mmCIF file of C-alpha atoms in Angstrom:
data_model
loop_
_atom_site.group_PDB
_atom_site.id
_atom_site.type_symbol
_atom_site.label_atom_id
_atom_site.label_comp_id
_atom_site.label_asym_id
_atom_site.label_seq_id
_atom_site.Cartn_x
_atom_site.Cartn_y
_atom_site.Cartn_z
ATOM 1 C CA MET A 25 0.152 -0.068 -0.328
ATOM 2 C CA GLY A 26 2.771 2.260 0.684
ATOM 3 C CA LEU A 27 4.146 1.703 -1.977
ATOM 4 C CA LEU A 28 1.353 2.368 -4.350
ATOM 5 C CA LEU A 29 0.877 5.812 -2.347
ATOM 6 C CA LYS A 30 4.259 6.982 -3.264
ATOM 7 C CA ILE A 31 3.310 5.926 -6.990
ATOM 8 C CA LEU A 32 -0.034 7.624 -7.359
ATOM 9 C CA ILE A 33 0.679 10.814 -5.480
ATOM 10 C CA PRO A 34 3.436 12.049 -7.561
ATOM 11 C CA LEU A 35 1.296 10.904 -10.464
ATOM 12 C CA LEU A 36 -2.093 12.461 -9.227
ATOM 13 C CA GLY A 37 0.165 16.048 -8.611
ATOM 14 C CA ALA A 38 1.378 16.083 -12.254
ATOM 15 C CA ALA A 39 -1.825 15.521 -13.542
ATOM 16 C CA LEU A 40 -3.822 18.176 -11.441
ATOM 17 C CA ALA A 41 -0.556 20.818 -12.525
ATOM 18 C CA PHE A 42 -0.964 19.865 -16.121
ATOM 19 C CA TYR A 43 -4.578 20.065 -15.925
ATOM 20 C CA PHE A 44 -3.967 24.052 -14.354
ATOM 21 C CA TYR A 45 -1.398 25.277 -16.261
ATOM 22 C CA SER A 46 -1.575 23.768 -19.634
ATOM 23 C CA ALA A 47 -3.759 26.349 -21.837
ATOM 24 C CA PRO A 48 -6.956 25.381 -23.298
ATOM 25 C CA GLU A 49 -6.874 24.104 -27.069
ATOM 26 C CA ASN A 50 -8.773 27.735 -28.034
ATOM 27 C CA PHE A 51 -5.944 30.197 -26.018
ATOM 28 C CA ASN A 52 -5.165 32.596 -28.351
ATOM 29 C CA GLU A 53 -2.616 35.668 -26.853
ATOM 30 C CA ALA A 54 -2.766 37.654 -29.697
ATOM 31 C CA GLU A 55 -6.848 37.665 -29.206
ATOM 32 C CA MET A 56 -6.201 38.611 -25.733
ATOM 33 C CA LEU A 57 -4.333 41.778 -26.615
ATOM 34 C CA ARG A 58 -6.061 42.826 -29.409
ATOM 35 C CA GLY A 59 -7.217 46.395 -29.034
ATOM 36 C CA LYS A 60 -5.456 46.520 -25.456
ATOM 37 C CA ARG A 61 -3.816 50.540 -24.580
ATOM 38 C CA VAL A 62 -0.006 49.340 -23.334
ATOM 39 C CA ILE A 63 2.769 51.642 -22.482
ATOM 40 C CA VAL A 64 6.179 49.913 -22.959
ATOM 41 C CA THR A 65 9.312 51.772 -21.246
ATOM 42 C CA GLY A 66 12.864 51.335 -23.154
ATOM 43 C CA ALA A 67 11.551 50.562 -26.111
ATOM 44 C CA SER A 68 13.749 52.171 -27.917
ATOM 45 C CA THR A 69 16.460 49.194 -27.793
ATOM 46 C CA GLY A 70 16.727 45.788 -26.930
ATOM 47 C CA ILE A 71 14.024 43.708 -25.041
ATOM 48 C CA GLY A 72 11.886 46.737 -25.247
ATOM 49 C CA GLU A 73 11.850 47.320 -28.812
ATOM 50 C CA GLN A 74 11.462 43.755 -29.143
ATOM 51 C CA MET A 75 8.450 43.582 -27.319
ATOM 52 C CA ALA A 76 7.351 46.563 -28.630
ATOM 53 C CA TYR A 77 6.759 44.918 -31.887
ATOM 54 C CA HIS A 78 5.277 41.776 -30.759
ATOM 55 C CA LEU A 79 2.384 43.704 -29.143
ATOM 56 C CA ALA A 80 2.669 45.807 -32.476
ATOM 57 C CA ARG A 81 1.308 41.921 -34.502
ATOM 58 C CA MET A 82 -1.664 40.967 -32.158
ATOM 59 C CA GLU A 83 -2.689 44.760 -33.317
ATOM 60 C CA ALA A 84 -2.573 46.433 -29.501
ATOM 61 C CA HIS A 85 -2.380 50.252 -28.792
ATOM 62 C CA LEU A 86 1.017 51.391 -28.147
ATOM 63 C CA LEU A 87 2.795 54.438 -26.221
ATOM 64 C CA LEU A 88 6.209 53.815 -26.117
ATOM 65 C CA THR A 89 9.085 55.759 -23.987
ATOM 66 C CA ALA A 90 13.058 55.772 -23.912
ATOM 67 C CA ARG A 91 15.578 58.472 -23.870
ATOM 68 C CA THR A 92 16.562 58.807 -27.486
ATOM 69 C CA GLU A 93 13.725 60.307 -29.779
ATOM 70 C CA ALA A 94 14.725 59.812 -33.254
ATOM 71 C CA LYS A 95 15.129 55.615 -32.359
ATOM 72 C CA LEU A 96 11.655 55.644 -31.242
ATOM 73 C CA GLN A 97 10.679 57.321 -33.953
ATOM 74 C CA LYS A 98 11.653 54.418 -36.235
ATOM 75 C CA VAL A 99 10.247 51.638 -33.677
ATOM 76 C CA VAL A 100 7.232 53.605 -33.525
ATOM 77 C CA GLU A 101 6.590 53.244 -37.410
ATOM 78 C CA ARG A 102 7.856 49.552 -37.449
ATOM 79 C CA CYS A 103 5.165 48.933 -35.029
ATOM 80 C CA LEU A 104 2.818 50.852 -37.698
ATOM 81 C CA GLU A 105 3.530 48.774 -40.277
ATOM 82 C CA LEU A 106 3.577 45.400 -38.436
ATOM 83 C CA GLY A 107 0.071 45.908 -37.572
ATOM 84 C CA ALA A 108 -0.351 47.983 -34.256
ATOM 85 C CA ALA A 109 -3.856 49.976 -33.975
ATOM 86 C CA SER A 110 -2.128 52.984 -32.850
ATOM 87 C CA ALA A 111 1.547 53.989 -31.675
ATOM 88 C CA ARG A 112 3.154 57.221 -30.778
ATOM 89 C CA TYR A 113 6.124 58.581 -28.667
ATOM 90 C CA ILE A 114 7.296 60.674 -25.905
ATOM 91 C CA SER A 115 11.264 60.654 -25.580
ATOM 92 C CA GLY A 116 12.242 61.575 -22.125
ATOM 93 C CA SER A 117 14.688 60.341 -18.966
ATOM 94 C CA MET A 118 13.006 58.353 -16.591
ATOM 95 C CA ALA A 119 15.772 60.377 -14.192
ATOM 96 C CA ASN A 120 13.525 63.134 -14.777
ATOM 97 C CA PRO A 121 10.878 62.865 -11.604
ATOM 98 C CA SER A 122 8.049 64.320 -14.067
ATOM 99 C CA LEU A 123 8.156 61.620 -17.091
ATOM 100 C CA PRO A 124 6.289 59.427 -15.096
ATOM 101 C CA GLU A 125 3.366 61.664 -14.987
ATOM 102 C CA GLU A 126 3.403 63.214 -18.434
ATOM 103 C CA VAL A 127 3.040 59.582 -19.869
ATOM 104 C CA LEU A 128 0.612 58.721 -18.223
ATOM 105 C CA ARG A 129 -1.457 61.846 -18.216
ATOM 106 C CA GLU A 130 -0.340 61.030 -22.123
ATOM 107 C CA ALA A 131 -2.090 57.837 -21.877
ATOM 108 C CA GLU A 132 -5.621 59.217 -20.303
ATOM 109 C CA ASN A 133 -5.846 62.066 -22.690
ATOM 110 C CA THR A 134 -5.354 59.649 -25.580
ATOM 111 C CA TRP A 135 -7.240 56.546 -24.513
ATOM 112 C CA GLY A 136 -8.974 57.115 -22.035
ATOM 113 C CA GLY A 137 -7.770 54.586 -20.190
ATOM 114 C CA LEU A 138 -4.951 52.071 -19.397
ATOM 115 C CA ASP A 139 -4.828 48.248 -19.581
ATOM 116 C CA MET A 140 -0.608 47.214 -19.466
ATOM 117 C CA LEU A 141 1.739 48.993 -18.171
ATOM 118 C CA ILE A 142 5.628 47.339 -19.057
ATOM 119 C CA LEU A 143 8.354 48.409 -17.128
ATOM 120 C CA ASN A 144 11.680 48.461 -18.715
ATOM 121 C CA HIS A 145 13.971 50.903 -18.396
ATOM 122 C CA ILE A 146 17.084 51.170 -16.939
ATOM 123 C CA GLY A 147 19.985 53.665 -16.200
ATOM 124 C CA GLN A 148 23.441 53.428 -17.719
ATOM 125 C CA SER A 149 26.023 50.841 -15.108
ATOM 126 C CA GLY A 150 29.256 49.722 -15.797
ATOM 127 C CA PHE A 151 30.511 46.660 -15.167
ATOM 128 C CA THR A 152 33.149 46.811 -12.521
ATOM 129 C CA PHE A 153 34.464 46.925 -8.903
ATOM 130 C CA PHE A 154 31.976 49.424 -7.086
ATOM 131 C CA SER A 155 33.818 52.788 -7.158
ATOM 132 C CA GLY A 156 32.722 54.016 -3.947
ATOM 133 C CA ASP A 157 30.295 57.079 -6.238
ATOM 134 C CA VAL A 158 27.422 56.835 -3.785
ATOM 135 C CA GLY A 159 25.852 59.845 -6.505
ATOM 136 C CA HIS A 160 25.854 57.112 -8.857
ATOM 137 C CA VAL A 161 24.042 54.917 -6.817
ATOM 138 C CA ARG A 162 20.834 57.371 -5.904
ATOM 139 C CA SER A 163 21.089 58.376 -9.737
ATOM 140 C CA LEU A 164 20.805 54.519 -10.921
ATOM 141 C CA MET A 165 18.554 54.221 -7.763
ATOM 142 C CA GLU A 166 16.090 57.139 -9.334
ATOM 143 C CA THR A 167 16.106 55.631 -12.831
ATOM 144 C CA ASN A 168 16.110 51.810 -12.202
ATOM 145 C CA PHE A 169 13.500 51.896 -8.839
ATOM 146 C CA VAL A 170 11.645 55.095 -8.367
ATOM 147 C CA SER A 171 10.550 55.740 -11.635
ATOM 148 C CA TYR A 172 8.855 51.981 -11.650
ATOM 149 C CA VAL A 173 7.296 53.169 -8.735
ATOM 150 C CA ALA A 174 6.237 56.689 -9.844
ATOM 151 C CA LEU A 175 4.930 55.059 -13.334
ATOM 152 C CA ALA A 176 3.299 51.747 -11.181
ATOM 153 C CA THR A 177 1.640 54.622 -8.715
ATOM 154 C CA ALA A 178 0.337 56.808 -11.654
ATOM 155 C CA ALA A 179 -1.167 53.701 -13.386
ATOM 156 C CA LEU A 180 -2.657 52.356 -10.402
ATOM 157 C CA PRO A 181 -6.080 53.858 -10.577
ATOM 158 C CA LEU A 182 -6.664 53.837 -14.619
ATOM 159 C CA LEU A 183 -5.401 50.149 -14.544
ATOM 160 C CA ARG A 184 -7.549 49.538 -11.067
ATOM 161 C CA GLU A 185 -10.656 50.543 -14.010
ATOM 162 C CA SER A 186 -9.520 48.181 -16.593
ATOM 163 C CA GLU A 187 -8.809 45.455 -14.446
ATOM 164 C CA GLY A 188 -4.828 46.006 -16.121
ATOM 165 C CA SER A 189 -1.501 44.596 -15.485
ATOM 166 C CA ILE A 190 1.976 46.152 -14.306
ATOM 167 C CA VAL A 191 4.606 43.531 -15.865
ATOM 168 C CA VAL A 192 8.257 44.197 -14.253
ATOM 169 C CA VAL A 193 11.225 43.223 -16.415
ATOM 170 C CA SER A 194 13.938 42.540 -13.681
ATOM 171 C CA SER A 195 16.893 40.598 -14.056
ATOM 172 C CA ILE A 196 19.136 37.391 -12.011
ATOM 173 C CA ALA A 197 20.849 40.598 -10.270
ATOM 174 C CA GLY A 198 17.732 40.846 -8.596
ATOM 175 C CA LYS A 199 17.975 37.656 -7.047
ATOM 176 C CA ILE A 200 21.489 36.564 -6.806
ATOM 177 C CA ALA A 201 23.811 38.772 -5.663
ATOM 178 C CA GLY A 202 27.543 38.861 -8.137
ATOM 179 C CA PRO A 203 30.636 40.921 -8.457
ATOM 180 C CA PHE A 204 30.639 44.096 -10.621
ATOM 181 C CA THR A 205 27.076 44.507 -10.512
ATOM 182 C CA ALA A 206 26.401 46.496 -7.128
ATOM 183 C CA PRO A 207 24.165 49.508 -7.968
ATOM 184 C CA TYR A 208 22.916 47.482 -10.334
ATOM 185 C CA SER A 209 21.711 44.394 -8.441
ATOM 186 C CA ALA A 210 20.388 47.342 -5.522
ATOM 187 C CA THR A 211 18.007 48.474 -7.639
ATOM 188 C CA LYS A 212 16.511 45.191 -9.137
ATOM 189 C CA PHE A 213 16.406 43.667 -5.637
ATOM 190 C CA ALA A 214 14.494 47.060 -4.242
ATOM 191 C CA LEU A 215 12.037 46.036 -7.615
ATOM 192 C CA ASP A 216 11.667 42.497 -6.001
ATOM 193 C CA GLY A 217 11.056 43.594 -2.845
ATOM 194 C CA PHE A 218 8.643 46.884 -3.858
ATOM 195 C CA PHE A 219 6.297 44.770 -6.218
ATOM 196 C CA SER A 220 5.957 42.023 -4.705
ATOM 197 C CA SER A 221 5.258 43.408 -1.124
ATOM 198 C CA LEU A 222 2.327 45.539 -3.584
ATOM 199 C CA ARG A 223 0.807 42.236 -5.170
ATOM 200 C CA GLN A 224 -0.040 41.322 -2.145
ATOM 201 C CA GLU A 225 -0.846 44.244 -0.746
ATOM 202 C CA LEU A 226 -3.276 44.696 -4.103
ATOM 203 C CA ILE A 227 -4.605 40.456 -3.297
ATOM 204 C CA ILE A 228 -5.533 41.499 0.556
ATOM 205 C CA ASP A 229 -7.589 44.595 -0.797
ATOM 206 C CA LYS A 230 -9.455 42.692 -3.223
ATOM 207 C CA ILE A 231 -8.129 45.084 -6.135
ATOM 208 C CA ASN A 232 -7.816 42.849 -9.533
ATOM 209 C CA VAL A 233 -4.423 44.394 -11.055
ATOM 210 C CA SER A 234 -1.904 42.020 -11.486
ATOM 211 C CA ILE A 235 1.993 42.441 -11.191
ATOM 212 C CA THR A 236 3.898 40.053 -13.034
ATOM 213 C CA LEU A 237 7.972 40.688 -12.568
ATOM 214 C CA CYS A 238 10.280 38.694 -14.869
ATOM 215 C CA ILE A 239 13.498 37.602 -14.048
ATOM 216 C CA LEU A 240 15.878 37.668 -16.924
ATOM 217 C CA GLY A 241 19.415 35.833 -16.871
ATOM 218 C CA TYR A 242 22.202 36.999 -18.870
ATOM 219 C CA ILE A 243 21.488 38.683 -22.340
ATOM 220 C CA ASN A 244 23.006 39.933 -24.992
ATOM 221 C CA THR A 245 20.772 42.780 -26.417
ATOM 222 C CA GLY A 246 23.353 43.641 -28.877
ATOM 223 C CA GLU A 247 24.695 46.631 -26.463
ATOM 224 C CA LEU A 248 27.758 44.763 -25.618
ATOM 225 C CA SER A 249 31.138 43.887 -27.439
ATOM 226 C CA PRO A 250 33.619 41.147 -26.227
ATOM 227 C CA ALA A 251 35.869 43.567 -25.456
ATOM 228 C CA LYS A 252 33.492 45.553 -23.013
ATOM 229 C CA THR A 253 32.173 42.587 -20.921
ATOM 230 C CA PRO A 254 31.406 39.458 -19.561
ATOM 231 C CA LEU A 255 33.933 37.492 -18.357
ATOM 232 C CA TRP A 256 31.115 35.072 -19.314
ATOM 233 C CA LEU A 257 29.620 34.050 -22.713
ATOM 234 C CA GLY A 258 26.233 32.528 -21.193
ATOM 235 C CA PRO A 259 24.899 30.126 -19.194
ATOM 236 C CA PHE A 260 25.512 26.814 -21.256
ATOM 237 C CA GLN A 261 28.837 27.913 -22.948
ATOM 238 C CA PRO A 262 32.065 27.470 -22.241
ATOM 239 C CA SER A 263 33.392 30.975 -21.010
ATOM 240 C CA PRO A 264 36.598 32.353 -21.272
ATOM 241 C CA CYS A 265 38.243 32.268 -17.280
ATOM 242 C CA PRO A 266 38.580 35.594 -16.021
ATOM 243 C CA TRP A 267 42.263 35.509 -15.560
ATOM 244 C CA CYS A 268 42.625 34.554 -19.314
ATOM 245 C CA HIS A 269 40.119 37.238 -20.995
ATOM 246 C CA PRO A 270 42.714 39.123 -23.221
ATOM 247 C CA ALA A 271 40.593 42.219 -21.911
ATOM 248 C CA LEU A 272 41.428 41.909 -18.082
ATOM 249 C CA PRO A 273 43.688 44.173 -17.850
ATOM 250 C CA GLN A 274 41.712 47.415 -18.975
ATOM 251 C CA LEU A 275 38.248 45.362 -17.060
ATOM 252 C CA LEU A 276 40.122 45.606 -13.839
ATOM 253 C CA GLU A 277 40.227 49.070 -11.976
ATOM 254 C CA PRO A 278 43.704 48.700 -10.971
ATOM 255 C CA PRO A 279 44.783 46.172 -12.789
ATOM 256 C CA LEU A 280 46.092 43.274 -11.216
ATOM 257 C CA PRO A 281 49.760 44.030 -9.421
ATOM 258 C CA LEU A 282 52.420 44.170 -12.251
ATOM 259 C CA GLN A 283 54.506 41.918 -10.268
ATOM 260 C CA LEU A 284 52.152 39.085 -11.437
ATOM 261 C CA TRP A 285 51.690 39.575 -15.049
ATOM 262 C CA GLU A 286 55.177 39.847 -15.797
ATOM 263 C CA GLN A 287 55.522 36.629 -13.214
ATOM 264 C CA TYR A 288 53.369 34.279 -15.107
ATOM 265 C CA PRO A 289 53.021 35.958 -18.561
ATOM 266 C CA ASN A 290 50.966 32.342 -19.966
ATOM 267 C CA PRO A 291 47.723 33.611 -18.842
ATOM 268 C CA SER A 292 47.027 29.777 -17.984
ATOM 269 C CA LYS A 293 49.803 29.824 -16.175
ATOM 270 C CA LEU A 294 48.401 33.031 -14.608
ATOM 271 C CA CYS A 295 44.968 31.328 -13.423
ATOM 272 C CA GLN A 296 46.631 28.444 -12.390
ATOM 273 C CA ALA A 297 48.229 30.508 -9.538
ATOM 274 C CA LEU A 298 45.788 32.713 -8.891
ATOM 275 C CA THR A 299 43.088 30.450 -8.307
ATOM 276 C CA GLN A 300 45.883 28.798 -5.667
ATOM 277 C CA GLN A 301 45.964 31.474 -3.424
ATOM 278 C CA PRO A 302 43.845 32.106 -0.790
ATOM 279 C CA TRP A 303 41.025 34.161 -1.355
ATOM 280 C CA GLY A 304 40.933 37.904 0.138
ATOM 281 C CA HIS A 305 44.291 38.668 -0.522
ATOM 282 C CA THR A 306 45.884 41.780 0.875
ATOM 283 C CA GLU A 307 46.162 43.241 -2.133
ATOM 284 C CA PRO A 308 43.474 46.386 -3.072
ATOM 285 C CA ARG A 309 40.264 44.933 -5.081
ATOM 286 C CA GLY A 310 42.621 41.954 -5.905
ATOM 287 C CA PRO A 311 42.297 38.990 -6.568
ATOM 288 C CA LEU A 312 38.678 38.807 -8.061
ATOM 289 C CA LEU A 313 37.100 36.308 -5.399
ATOM 290 C CA LEU A 314 35.391 33.965 -8.369
ATOM 291 C CA ARG A 315 35.999 31.255 -10.235
ATOM 292 C CA ALA A 316 34.176 30.706 -13.746
ATOM 293 C CA PRO A 317 32.108 28.168 -14.978
ATOM 294 C CA ARG A 318 33.332 25.750 -17.307
ATOM 295 C CA CYS A 319 36.199 27.636 -17.981
ATOM 296 C CA ALA A 320 37.596 27.185 -21.657
ATOM 297 C CA CYS A 321 41.298 27.667 -20.234
ATOM 298 C CA SER A 322 43.194 24.592 -19.123
ATOM 299 C CA ALA A 323 43.432 25.398 -15.558
ATOM 300 C CA ARG A 324 41.579 22.714 -13.708
ATOM 301 C CA SER A 325 40.958 24.685 -10.986
ATOM 302 C CA CYS A 326 39.155 27.208 -13.208
ATOM 303 C CA ALA A 327 36.844 24.542 -14.135
ATOM 304 C CA ARG A 328 34.839 24.843 -10.720
ATOM 305 C CA SER A 329 31.704 26.430 -10.074
ATOM 306 C CA TRP A 330 31.530 30.104 -9.234
ATOM 307 C CA ARG A 331 32.162 30.803 -5.510
ATOM 308 C CA ARG A 332 33.159 33.057 -3.451
#
């Protein structure tokens, strides 16, 4: 009997999950979004641009925002070609405290309401050691977090009327902290905390506005060049060891002590030497406290998972 229960319970769970989470045969996402009034921020390039095109194919009404007006004009033109019911834009920086209200005012004046708010914009932040620049952290928090809160707050009255949705594009950096992204990661953790809490409050108040957090992994949106980024290529590809990366001397600020480069001119040998040293090296900011996954170099110790 015990063995039978061990078999039946997982099967029952799988069957119930399939029943509740599988889409019905007549499910049509295009029909769900046809004619819906949608704001997309950060829509001039990358993920925001592609979302705008996807929504345009579904014949939604679009209001796009981003910093660069020339790029926004091209995206709006393309959206209309793809079948958007309407498409317009407002250019400006979300670091401007008045822009969120301006965007929502435009939506209300043009459409008389709103069905979906997609928050996707980000401020510029380097992939490097934290320099101690508190002003940069404050500015980035304003763009990556406070403006999201301001837009959602201004949109909530309209979304309550339409029983609409808020979609927050976030990052794995807001779930798992890693090196070189301290200010950016802080803003993403803040998004998770605020919108996850707000979602629960809306449920308690029985307000039918959904909040979705999209937790994205590392994505090459065309903004990054090999010389500027990543000490990895992707979660399923061999990645160059941080110590063997050809651009490493330029990426580190300050770089590793010069004597190390002179002592180990071969990158693989340098990698082996550094990974054998105890962590918490006394040199300022070095060596890096990480190891790369599936390193492509020949140093066995680099093939371990990332760890402190």
